[in-house]
Tab-separated table of C-alpha atoms and ligand atoms in Angstrom:
chain	number	residue	atom	x	y	z
O	183	MET	CA	130.649	69.828	95.137
O	184	TYR	CA	133.438	67.241	94.487
O	185	ILE	CA	132.108	63.410	94.201
O	186	GLY	CA	135.337	62.150	92.726
O	187	GLY	CA	137.991	59.885	95.180
O	188	GLU	CA	140.935	60.892	97.039
O	189	VAL	CA	143.726	63.284	95.443
O	190	VAL	CA	146.735	61.347	94.506
O	191	SER	CA	149.684	61.206	92.564
O	192	LYS	CA	151.079	57.931	91.419
O	193	TYR	CA	150.304	54.475	91.085
O	194	ILE	CA	152.370	51.530	92.209
O	195	ILE	CA	151.983	48.198	90.956
O	196	HIS	CA	153.922	44.877	91.810
O	197	GLY	CA	153.342	42.718	88.546
O	198	GLY	CA	152.387	39.560	88.567
O	199	ASN	CA	148.862	38.293	90.182
O	200	LYS	CA	146.033	37.052	88.116
O	201	LEU	CA	142.875	39.146	88.382
O	202	GLU	CA	139.853	36.785	90.073
O	203	GLY	CA	136.409	37.805	90.979
O	204	GLU	CA	133.370	40.382	90.326
O	205	VAL	CA	133.324	44.116	89.155
O	206	GLN	CA	130.608	45.855	88.690
O	207	VAL	CA	130.707	48.686	86.157
O	208	SER	CA	130.060	52.179	87.055
O	209	GLY	CA	127.734	54.590	84.294
O	210	ALA	CA	129.346	56.167	81.139
O	211	LYS	CA	131.046	59.219	81.436
O	212	ASN	CA	130.548	59.853	78.105
O	213	SER	CA	126.793	59.360	78.172
O	214	VAL	CA	126.591	61.515	81.808
O	215	LEU	CA	128.506	64.627	80.602
O	216	PRO	CA	126.106	65.135	77.552
O	217	ILE	CA	122.970	64.572	79.857
O	218	LEU	CA	124.292	66.699	82.678
O	219	ALA	CA	124.225	69.220	80.126
O	220	ALA	CA	121.101	68.609	78.646
O	221	THR	CA	119.251	69.349	81.837
O	222	VAL	CA	119.736	72.798	81.361
O	223	ILE	CA	117.240	72.598	78.400
O	224	SER	CA	113.894	72.089	80.645
O	225	GLY	CA	114.495	74.822	83.795
O	226	GLU	CA	112.864	72.029	85.434
O	227	THR	CA	114.743	69.496	87.589
O	228	SER	CA	116.159	66.006	86.165
O	229	ARG	CA	116.929	63.382	88.379
O	230	ILE	CA	120.125	61.380	87.377
O	231	SER	CA	121.009	58.016	88.675
O	232	ASN	CA	124.169	55.725	88.324
O	233	ILE	CA	126.470	58.770	87.866
O	234	PRO	CA	130.216	57.646	87.873
O	235	ARG	CA	132.574	59.525	90.596
O	236	LEU	CA	135.033	61.210	88.238
O	237	ARG	CA	136.743	63.950	88.062
O	238	ASP	CA	135.005	65.041	84.704
O	239	VAL	CA	131.179	64.707	86.418
O	240	GLU	CA	132.765	66.691	88.970
O	241	VAL	CA	134.038	69.561	86.338
O	242	MET	CA	130.625	69.582	84.717
O	243	THR	CA	128.770	69.759	88.137
O	244	GLU	CA	131.172	73.142	88.934
O	245	ILE	CA	130.106	74.514	85.435
O	246	LEU	CA	126.580	73.902	86.313
O	247	THR	CA	126.528	75.006	89.701
O	248	SER	CA	128.709	78.319	88.609
O	249	ILE	CA	126.002	79.491	86.160
O	250	GLY	CA	123.314	78.974	88.604
O	251	ALA	CA	122.069	75.353	89.220
O	252	LYS	CA	121.481	73.833	92.298
O	253	ILE	CA	122.455	70.558	92.374
O	254	SER	CA	121.937	68.146	95.047
O	255	LYS	CA	122.612	64.156	95.911
O	256	ASP	CA	119.756	61.835	96.246
O	257	SER	CA	120.373	57.998	97.010
O	258	HIS	CA	121.065	57.425	93.288
O	259	GLY	CA	122.496	60.479	92.135
O	260	LEU	CA	121.982	63.379	91.626
O	261	VAL	CA	119.030	66.238	91.252
O	262	ILE	CA	119.414	69.031	89.048
O	263	ASP	CA	117.296	71.812	89.437
O	264	SER	CA	118.383	73.881	86.453
O	265	LYS	CA	115.785	76.948	86.383
O	266	PRO	CA	117.963	78.882	88.793
O	267	ILE	CA	120.369	79.164	86.034
O	268	ASN	CA	120.738	82.882	85.748
O	269	SER	CA	123.987	83.105	83.671
O	270	ILE	CA	125.384	82.675	80.089
O	271	HIS	CA	128.857	82.746	80.282
O	272	LEU	CA	130.455	79.562	81.091
O	273	PRO	CA	133.554	79.655	83.088
O	274	GLU	CA	136.905	79.911	81.398
O	275	GLU	CA	139.672	77.600	83.624
O	276	LEU	CA	136.688	74.851	84.042
O	277	VAL	CA	135.847	74.835	80.545
O	278	ARG	CA	139.492	74.652	79.384
O	279	GLU	CA	139.964	71.556	82.300
O	280	MET	CA	137.405	69.750	80.188
O	281	ARG	CA	136.928	70.202	76.273
O	282	SER	CA	133.680	68.415	76.439
O	283	SER	CA	131.790	71.201	78.002
O	284	ILE	CA	131.662	72.854	74.771
O	285	ILE	CA	128.494	70.719	74.750
O	286	LEU	CA	126.932	73.158	77.105
O	287	MET	CA	126.940	75.759	73.715
O	288	GLY	CA	123.720	73.776	72.480
O	289	ALA	CA	122.124	73.219	75.642
O	290	LEU	CA	122.481	77.298	76.511
O	291	LEU	CA	121.054	78.363	73.040
O	292	ALA	CA	118.478	76.192	73.396
O	293	ARG	CA	117.245	78.058	76.985
O	294	PHE	CA	118.732	80.839	76.726
O	295	GLY	CA	119.555	81.951	72.798
O	296	GLU	CA	123.080	82.833	73.977
O	297	THR	CA	126.396	81.985	75.132
O	298	ILE	CA	129.870	82.912	75.542
O	299	VAL	CA	132.308	80.171	76.243
O	300	THR	CA	136.032	79.907	75.719
O	301	TYR	CA	137.402	78.304	72.607
O	302	PRO	CA	138.005	74.745	73.785
O	303	GLY	CA	141.728	74.340	72.128
O	304	GLY	CA	142.945	71.132	71.138
O	305	CYS	CA	144.150	68.742	73.935
O	306	GLU	CA	146.698	65.428	74.655
O	307	ILE	CA	145.177	63.374	71.760
O	308	GLY	CA	145.404	65.889	69.070
O	309	PRO	CA	143.913	69.515	67.686
O	310	ARG	CA	140.368	68.110	68.243
O	311	PRO	CA	138.648	71.025	66.172
O	312	ILE	CA	134.808	71.944	66.571
O	313	ASP	CA	134.179	73.539	63.270
O	314	LEU	CA	131.064	70.818	63.030
O	315	HIS	CA	129.704	71.783	66.097
O	316	LEU	CA	130.226	75.556	64.718
O	317	LYS	CA	128.828	74.889	61.299
O	318	SER	CA	125.844	72.962	62.223
O	319	LEU	CA	124.208	75.316	65.260
O	320	ARG	CA	125.171	78.194	62.271
O	321	GLN	CA	123.259	76.172	59.892
O	322	MET	CA	119.994	76.260	62.713
O	323	GLY	CA	120.364	79.762	62.898
O	324	ALA	CA	123.202	80.783	65.411
O	325	ILE	CA	125.417	83.900	65.033
O	326	ILE	CA	128.583	82.665	66.470
O	327	GLU	CA	131.901	85.199	66.937
O	328	GLU	CA	134.787	84.099	67.410
O	329	SER	CA	137.361	86.546	69.064
O	330	HIS	CA	140.124	86.598	71.504
O	331	GLY	CA	139.983	82.838	72.350
O	332	PHE	CA	136.168	83.523	72.886
O	333	LEU	CA	133.161	82.304	71.341
O	334	HIS	CA	129.820	84.577	71.507
O	335	CYS	CA	126.864	82.660	70.344
O	336	LYS	CA	123.692	84.800	69.814
O	337	THR	CA	120.219	83.500	67.971
O	338	SER	CA	116.562	85.025	67.712
O	339	GLY	CA	115.367	81.577	67.310
O	340	LEU	CA	116.989	77.995	66.373
O	341	LYS	CA	115.356	76.651	63.399
O	342	GLY	CA	115.327	73.053	62.028
O	343	CYS	CA	116.836	71.924	59.291
O	344	ASP	CA	118.756	69.268	57.248
O	345	ILE	CA	122.239	68.949	58.668
O	346	GLN	CA	124.720	66.808	56.729
O	347	LEU	CA	128.028	65.909	58.748
O	348	ASP	CA	131.094	65.604	56.965
O	349	TYR	CA	132.408	63.005	59.791
O	350	PRO	CA	130.476	61.080	62.715
O	351	SER	CA	130.951	63.259	65.162
O	352	VAL	CA	129.831	62.417	68.914
O	353	GLY	CA	129.744	65.452	70.090
O	354	ALA	CA	128.778	67.836	67.212
O	355	THR	CA	125.619	65.335	67.198
O	356	GLU	CA	124.874	65.713	70.782
O	357	ASN	CA	125.308	69.439	70.405
O	358	ILE	CA	122.803	69.148	67.354
O	359	MET	CA	120.328	67.466	69.235
O	360	LEU	CA	120.424	69.737	72.326
O	361	ALA	CA	119.876	72.626	70.032
O	362	ALA	CA	117.520	71.214	68.137
O	363	ALA	CA	115.082	69.540	70.299
O	364	THR	CA	113.440	72.891	71.178
O	365	ALA	CA	113.761	74.224	67.909
O	366	LYS	CA	111.126	75.495	65.767
O	367	GLY	CA	110.491	72.753	63.216
O	368	THR	CA	112.438	69.466	61.954
O	369	THR	CA	116.144	69.056	62.173
O	370	ILE	CA	117.557	65.486	60.214
O	371	ILE	CA	120.937	64.643	61.289
O	372	ARG	CA	122.548	62.998	58.472
O	373	ASN	CA	126.046	60.608	58.954
O	374	ALA	CA	125.084	61.074	62.768
O	375	ALA	CA	127.447	59.607	65.294
O	376	ARG	CA	126.016	56.188	66.162
O	377	GLU	CA	127.469	55.425	70.012
O	378	PRO	CA	125.375	53.956	72.712
O	379	GLU	CA	125.725	57.147	74.231
O	380	ILE	CA	123.517	58.913	71.497
O	381	ILE	CA	121.158	56.785	72.424
O	382	ASP	CA	121.105	57.189	76.059
O	383	LEU	CA	121.203	61.002	75.204
O	384	GLN	CA	118.013	60.507	72.801
O	385	ASN	CA	116.097	58.358	75.609
O	386	TYR	CA	116.880	61.315	78.042
O	387	LEU	CA	115.601	64.005	76.384
O	388	ASN	CA	112.586	61.696	74.969
O	389	LYS	CA	111.698	61.023	78.654
O	390	SER	CA	111.936	65.280	79.060
O	391	GLY	CA	109.160	65.450	76.274
O	392	ALA	CA	111.662	65.948	73.124
O	393	ARG	CA	110.600	64.089	69.971
O	394	ILE	CA	113.647	62.336	68.575
O	395	GLN	CA	113.929	59.642	66.300
O	396	GLY	CA	116.938	57.100	64.714
O	397	ALA	CA	119.480	57.185	67.567
O	398	GLY	CA	122.172	54.409	66.616
O	399	ASN	CA	121.257	54.904	62.814
O	400	SER	CA	123.058	57.309	60.430
O	401	ILE	CA	119.925	59.515	60.114
O	402	MET	CA	118.586	61.048	62.767
O	403	THR	CA	115.164	63.081	63.112
O	404	ILE	CA	114.677	65.767	65.939
O	405	GLU	CA	110.994	67.273	65.929
O	406	GLY	CA	111.390	70.670	68.110
O	407	VAL	CA	109.028	71.054	71.158
O	408	SER	CA	108.045	74.083	72.465
O	409	SER	CA	109.476	73.393	75.853
O	410	LEU	CA	110.973	70.227	77.572
O	411	LYS	CA	110.237	68.849	81.258
O	412	ALA	CA	110.995	67.442	84.306
O	413	SER	CA	112.420	63.645	84.191
O	414	ASP	CA	114.332	60.587	85.514
O	415	HIS	CA	116.808	58.767	84.048
O	416	ARG	CA	119.363	56.292	84.724
O	417	ILE	CA	122.812	56.408	82.972
O	418	ILE	CA	123.870	53.429	80.733
O	419	PRO	CA	127.547	51.208	81.992
O	420	ASP	CA	130.416	52.155	80.663
O	421	ARG	CA	131.362	50.013	77.997
O	422	ILE	CA	134.980	51.595	77.628
O	423	VAL	CA	135.303	50.991	81.455
O	424	THR	CA	134.030	47.539	81.245
O	425	GLY	CA	136.533	46.884	78.126
O	426	THR	CA	139.366	47.985	80.185
O	427	TYR	CA	138.650	45.108	82.716
O	428	MET	CA	138.001	42.987	79.784
O	429	VAL	CA	141.799	43.096	78.817
O	430	ALA	CA	142.889	43.272	82.228
O	431	ALA	CA	141.304	40.044	83.143
O	432	ALA	CA	143.069	39.201	79.435
O	433	MET	CA	146.282	40.246	80.200
O	434	THR	CA	146.895	38.498	83.463
O	435	ASN	CA	145.512	35.189	82.518
O	436	GLY	CA	143.044	35.542	84.553
O	437	GLU	CA	139.155	35.393	84.560
O	438	ILE	CA	136.588	37.861	86.089
O	439	ILE	CA	133.134	38.294	85.700
O	440	ILE	CA	131.821	41.900	84.898
O	441	LYS	CA	128.348	42.671	85.955
O	442	ASP	CA	125.970	45.298	84.460
O	443	ILE	CA	127.025	45.086	81.075
O	444	ILE	CA	125.097	45.984	77.662
O	445	ALA	CA	126.692	43.206	75.521
O	446	GLU	CA	125.108	44.991	72.143
O	447	ASN	CA	127.685	47.952	72.943
O	448	LEU	CA	130.336	45.831	73.365
O	449	GLN	CA	130.575	43.839	70.261
O	450	SER	CA	133.658	45.396	68.297
O	451	ILE	CA	135.691	44.872	71.902
O	452	ILE	CA	134.123	41.342	72.223
O	453	ALA	CA	135.416	40.326	68.694
O	454	LYS	CA	138.824	41.205	68.959
O	455	LEU	CA	139.390	40.182	72.608
O	456	ARG	CA	138.310	36.724	71.595
O	457	GLU	CA	140.801	37.246	68.174
O	458	THR	CA	143.814	37.188	70.890
O	459	GLY	CA	142.233	33.672	72.599
O	460	SER	CA	140.176	34.915	75.407
O	461	MET	CA	136.738	33.029	76.243
O	462	ILE	CA	134.021	35.700	76.709
O	463	THR	CA	130.760	34.131	77.814
O	464	ILE	CA	127.696	36.484	78.151
O	465	ASP	CA	124.764	35.809	80.486
O	466	GLY	CA	122.360	38.490	80.097
O	467	ASN	CA	123.805	41.470	81.759
O	468	SER	CA	127.065	39.951	82.657
O	469	MET	CA	129.934	38.678	81.218
O	470	LYS	CA	132.722	36.430	82.105
O	471	VAL	CA	136.355	36.577	80.475
O	472	LYS	CA	138.627	33.811	80.697
O	473	ALA	CA	141.863	34.598	79.641
O	474	GLN	CA	144.045	31.469	77.954
O	475	ASN	CA	147.820	31.131	78.226
O	476	ASN	CA	148.929	32.539	75.227
O	477	ILE	CA	147.808	35.404	73.423
O	478	SER	CA	147.401	35.637	70.080
O	479	PRO	CA	148.419	38.896	68.290
O	480	ILE	CA	145.665	40.729	66.047
O	481	GLU	CA	146.519	41.363	62.484
O	482	MET	CA	145.113	44.626	62.114
O	483	LEU	CA	143.190	46.356	64.803
O	484	GLN	CA	141.717	49.877	63.005
O	485	THR	CA	139.555	52.238	65.372
O	486	LEU	CA	136.132	53.697	63.759
O	487	PRO	CA	133.324	55.126	64.838
O	488	PHE	CA	130.642	52.801	66.725
O	489	PRO	CA	130.260	49.772	65.545
O	490	GLY	CA	133.609	50.049	64.563
O	491	PHE	CA	136.371	49.349	67.159
O	492	PRO	CA	136.397	52.529	69.498
O	493	THR	CA	139.098	54.735	69.411
O	494	ASP	CA	138.953	54.801	73.498
O	495	MET	CA	140.088	50.832	73.658
O	496	GLN	CA	142.653	51.450	71.199
O	497	ALA	CA	145.773	51.838	74.255
O	498	GLN	CA	144.460	49.244	76.315
O	499	PHE	CA	144.955	46.686	73.497
O	500	MET	CA	148.412	47.891	72.442
O	501	SER	CA	149.093	47.086	75.587
O	502	LEU	CA	147.432	43.297	75.488
O	503	LEU	CA	149.407	43.127	72.250
O	504	SER	CA	152.388	44.464	74.009
O	505	VAL	CA	152.268	40.692	75.586
O	506	ALA	CA	150.855	38.809	72.412
O	507	GLU	CA	153.067	35.809	70.719
O	508	GLY	CA	153.746	37.638	67.476
O	509	THR	CA	153.363	41.048	65.521
O	510	SER	CA	150.196	43.392	65.527
O	511	ILE	CA	149.029	46.244	63.652
O	512	ILE	CA	147.249	49.144	65.219
O	513	ASN	CA	145.519	51.679	62.951
O	514	GLU	CA	144.276	54.771	64.685
O	515	THR	CA	141.804	56.720	62.352
O	516	VAL	CA	139.647	58.323	64.681
O	517	PHE	CA	142.384	60.791	66.189
O	518	GLU	CA	145.484	62.142	64.954
O	519	ASN	CA	147.560	61.980	67.958
O	520	ARG	CA	146.665	59.026	70.510
O	521	PHE	CA	149.810	57.180	70.599
O	522	LYS	CA	151.514	58.641	73.251
O	523	HIS	CA	151.563	55.887	75.511
O	524	ALA	CA	153.272	53.989	73.520
O	525	GLU	CA	156.597	55.387	73.859
O	526	GLU	CA	156.056	54.616	77.571
O	527	LEU	CA	155.039	50.868	77.092
O	528	VAL	CA	158.442	51.090	75.157
O	529	ARG	CA	159.792	51.859	78.579
O	530	MET	CA	158.432	49.115	80.084
O	531	GLY	CA	159.824	46.904	77.476
O	532	ALA	CA	157.100	47.077	74.939
O	533	LYS	CA	158.574	46.443	70.914
O	534	ILE	CA	156.473	49.514	69.544
O	535	LYS	CA	157.017	51.474	66.344
O	536	THR	CA	154.648	54.040	65.276
O	537	PHE	CA	154.372	55.444	62.004
O	538	GLY	CA	151.603	58.761	62.109
O	539	LYS	CA	148.553	56.693	62.810
O	540	VAL	CA	150.101	53.245	62.562
O	541	ALA	CA	151.440	51.405	65.023
O	542	VAL	CA	153.368	47.960	64.966
O	543	ILE	CA	153.790	45.941	68.062
O	544	LYS	CA	155.854	43.173	68.260
O	545	GLY	CA	154.872	40.800	70.995
O	546	THR	CA	157.981	40.161	73.913
O	547	LYS	CA	157.322	37.439	76.429
O	548	GLU	CA	157.718	40.071	79.380
O	549	LEU	CA	157.411	43.899	80.211
O	550	THR	CA	159.656	45.081	83.140
O	551	GLY	CA	158.502	47.571	85.471
O	552	ALA	CA	159.612	51.540	84.886
O	553	THR	CA	158.256	54.983	85.918
O	554	VAL	CA	156.098	55.762	83.185
O	555	PHE	CA	153.882	58.836	82.660
O	556	ALA	CA	150.141	58.596	81.662
O	557	LYS	CA	149.581	61.611	79.090
O	558	ASP	CA	146.030	61.125	78.419
O	559	LEU	CA	142.902	59.156	79.893
O	560	ARG	CA	143.006	55.778	78.406
O	561	GLY	CA	146.911	55.670	77.446
O	562	GLY	CA	147.004	56.198	81.354
O	563	ALA	CA	144.702	53.332	81.761
O	564	ALA	CA	146.801	51.335	79.544
O	565	LEU	CA	150.114	51.756	81.790
O	566	VAL	CA	148.555	50.166	84.382
O	567	LEU	CA	147.236	47.390	82.458
O	568	GLY	CA	151.042	46.621	81.478
O	569	GLY	CA	152.477	47.063	85.261
O	570	LEU	CA	149.526	44.220	86.273
O	571	VAL	CA	151.722	42.036	84.129
O	572	ALA	CA	155.304	43.497	83.970
O	573	ASN	CA	158.061	41.693	86.131
O	574	GLY	CA	158.398	44.370	88.916
O	575	THR	CA	157.325	47.518	90.138
O	576	THR	CA	156.035	49.897	87.875
O	577	LYS	CA	155.327	53.713	89.063
O	578	VAL	CA	152.450	55.383	86.781
O	579	GLU	CA	152.802	59.123	87.212
O	580	ASN	CA	150.062	61.629	86.496
O	581	ILE	CA	147.579	59.569	87.692
O	582	TYR	CA	144.459	62.572	87.764
O	583	HIS	CA	144.351	61.603	83.882
O	584	ILE	CA	143.218	58.139	84.642
O	585	GLN	CA	141.125	59.870	87.756
O	586	ARG	CA	138.697	61.640	84.901
O	587	GLY	CA	137.279	58.236	83.513
O	588	TYR	CA	137.969	55.217	85.731
O	589	GLU	CA	135.961	55.271	89.237
O	590	ASN	CA	138.253	53.697	91.751
O	591	PHE	CA	140.324	51.801	89.471
O	592	ASP	CA	142.941	50.857	92.394
O	593	ARG	CA	140.361	49.353	94.334
O	594	ILE	CA	138.542	47.613	91.673
O	595	LEU	CA	141.993	46.177	91.113
O	596	ARG	CA	143.123	45.538	94.303
O	597	SER	CA	139.703	43.243	94.701
O	598	LEU	CA	140.400	41.675	91.966
O	599	GLY	CA	143.734	40.300	93.166
O	600	ALA	CA	146.250	43.341	91.491
O	601	SER	CA	149.028	44.605	93.928
O	602	ILE	CA	148.544	48.160	93.286
O	603	SER	CA	148.596	51.339	95.444
O	604	CYS	CA	148.181	55.105	95.418
O	605	VAL	CA	150.758	57.310	96.582
U	729	LIG	N1	136.243	66.430	64.804
U	729	LIG	C1	136.530	67.421	63.905
U	729	LIG	N2	135.975	68.424	63.564
U	729	LIG	C2	134.794	68.752	64.837
U	729	LIG	C3	134.542	67.829	65.711
U	729	LIG	C4	135.560	66.434	66.149
U	729	LIG	O1	137.429	67.309	63.074
U	729	LIG	O2	133.706	69.843	65.054
U	729	LIG	C5	137.173	65.169	64.712
U	729	LIG	C6	137.612	65.018	65.997
U	729	LIG	O3	139.128	65.691	65.687
U	729	LIG	C7	137.829	63.503	65.914
U	729	LIG	C8	137.051	63.044	65.134
U	729	LIG	O4	136.201	64.175	64.419
U	729	LIG	O5	139.719	62.888	64.817
U	729	LIG	C9	135.933	62.291	66.421
U	729	LIG	O6	136.020	63.467	67.190
U	729	LIG	P1	134.349	62.812	67.749
U	729	LIG	O7	133.917	64.934	67.857
U	729	LIG	O8	133.699	62.244	67.348
U	729	LIG	O9	134.754	63.384	69.447
U	729	LIG	P2	134.306	63.625	70.802
U	729	LIG	O10	132.753	64.402	70.561
U	729	LIG	O11	135.582	64.791	71.043
U	729	LIG	C10	133.921	61.610	72.139
U	729	LIG	C11	134.533	61.028	73.867
U	729	LIG	C12	135.782	61.171	73.230
U	729	LIG	C13	136.198	59.732	72.361
U	729	LIG	C14	135.431	60.372	70.796
U	729	LIG	C15	135.020	59.659	70.114
U	729	LIG	C16	133.246	62.393	75.021
U	729	LIG	C17	133.129	63.338	76.183
U	729	LIG	N3	134.306	62.182	74.615
U	729	LIG	O12	134.692	62.975	71.908
U	729	LIG	O13	136.435	59.913	74.833
U	729	LIG	O14	137.189	59.256	71.706
U	729	LIG	O15	134.266	60.762	71.147
U	729	LIG	O16	134.691	58.298	70.085
U	729	LIG	O17	131.916	62.081	74.741
U	729	LIG	C18	137.598	59.366	76.428
U	729	LIG	O18	136.573	58.878	77.047
U	729	LIG	O19	138.364	59.314	76.578
U	729	LIG	C19	137.423	60.126	74.826
U	729	LIG	C20	138.521	60.941	74.728
């Protein structure tokens, strides 16, 4: 089932329009993916609402369908019946297309005690190893053999244990939560990732009968239960999509209202955007972003695990800082190779130099339209933001990367006054 938008290859943007109006944020991609994976465990029916229409979500539903799940739409989202799942072998092509399908390892081990999955390999933002996932699952009693590019994972029963993560990896924390939900005994995760999407996964699992505590903190406790049951869950709003529209308003000297936000999840983005001069006001679950004429530089923007500034907003802020009045420094500490958008922004006239994980951005008065290539999801969004303020026409190629994470991106930007079309 394809729930994404039309297949298009490039955006054409005529820069210079202020963004004004209201935007409703969709559900969080990075919540819905692990939660869809988690629906495998119960062998019951889950109703998940506020599902964003994205290619990544489509890939996850295709994977679940390919192993036997019955998935249908209702008026709110998706209804997933995982009872008929009858295969532990994840389809190679789809796993390669979406690295986060590795999250199904924990879920299938929990349900069937076995899974075979293609090694996901590297991706455009760096090598992205899964050593922490494998080490933790092995500690819980999984036997994992790696050969010919496949991972064969088997267990005669997962056991709760005390896991000290070397790094607060989001995916590893989620895989452990899934494996531990129905394991025998109690699992403790120390140095767990604290991202809001971990809390959302905990909430879904607990509604399904799991006993998990501590999401949002560094130490989590998962008391294994014998089985999970059917449940309903609404996905939290996407904080990165929200952040991207916030930057769009700030860059275009605009004023927008963003609906369905969780302010608590956005604090680091709000703080940094305020440093550049934008006025941000929160009213319950709605936020107003009003730009000021001049964008101030940021002395140091460092990406960190939550509650630090998100790596998934680094590229968009690089676009913003390209047109700031002064020099800014970005230090990307989470991923090794996440500056590919810099050279594309340079084609648009930005003055950016990168040195390993550090980028120095000397603000310039004006970007100029150019043909640029989206090389990854957030970097692609950053190029669109650049195009919104560039003088002349910008063509952003390879926009399938952007469509992996932004629902109706061009339509929403158009509704706010941007001149952007798909070709
Ligand atoms: N890492 C390891 N070993 C592991 C796991 C991770 O060395 O076993 C390293 C990674 O290579 C990376 C760092 O730890 O340098 C952080 O990786 P993490 O595991 O936290 O990230 P992830 O689970 O692979 C999720 C999001 C990413 C987001 C990161 C960080 C999903 C589906 N993906 O990835 O989202 O950037 O957390 O917040 O939740 C995006 O949406 O554009 C995106 C890339």
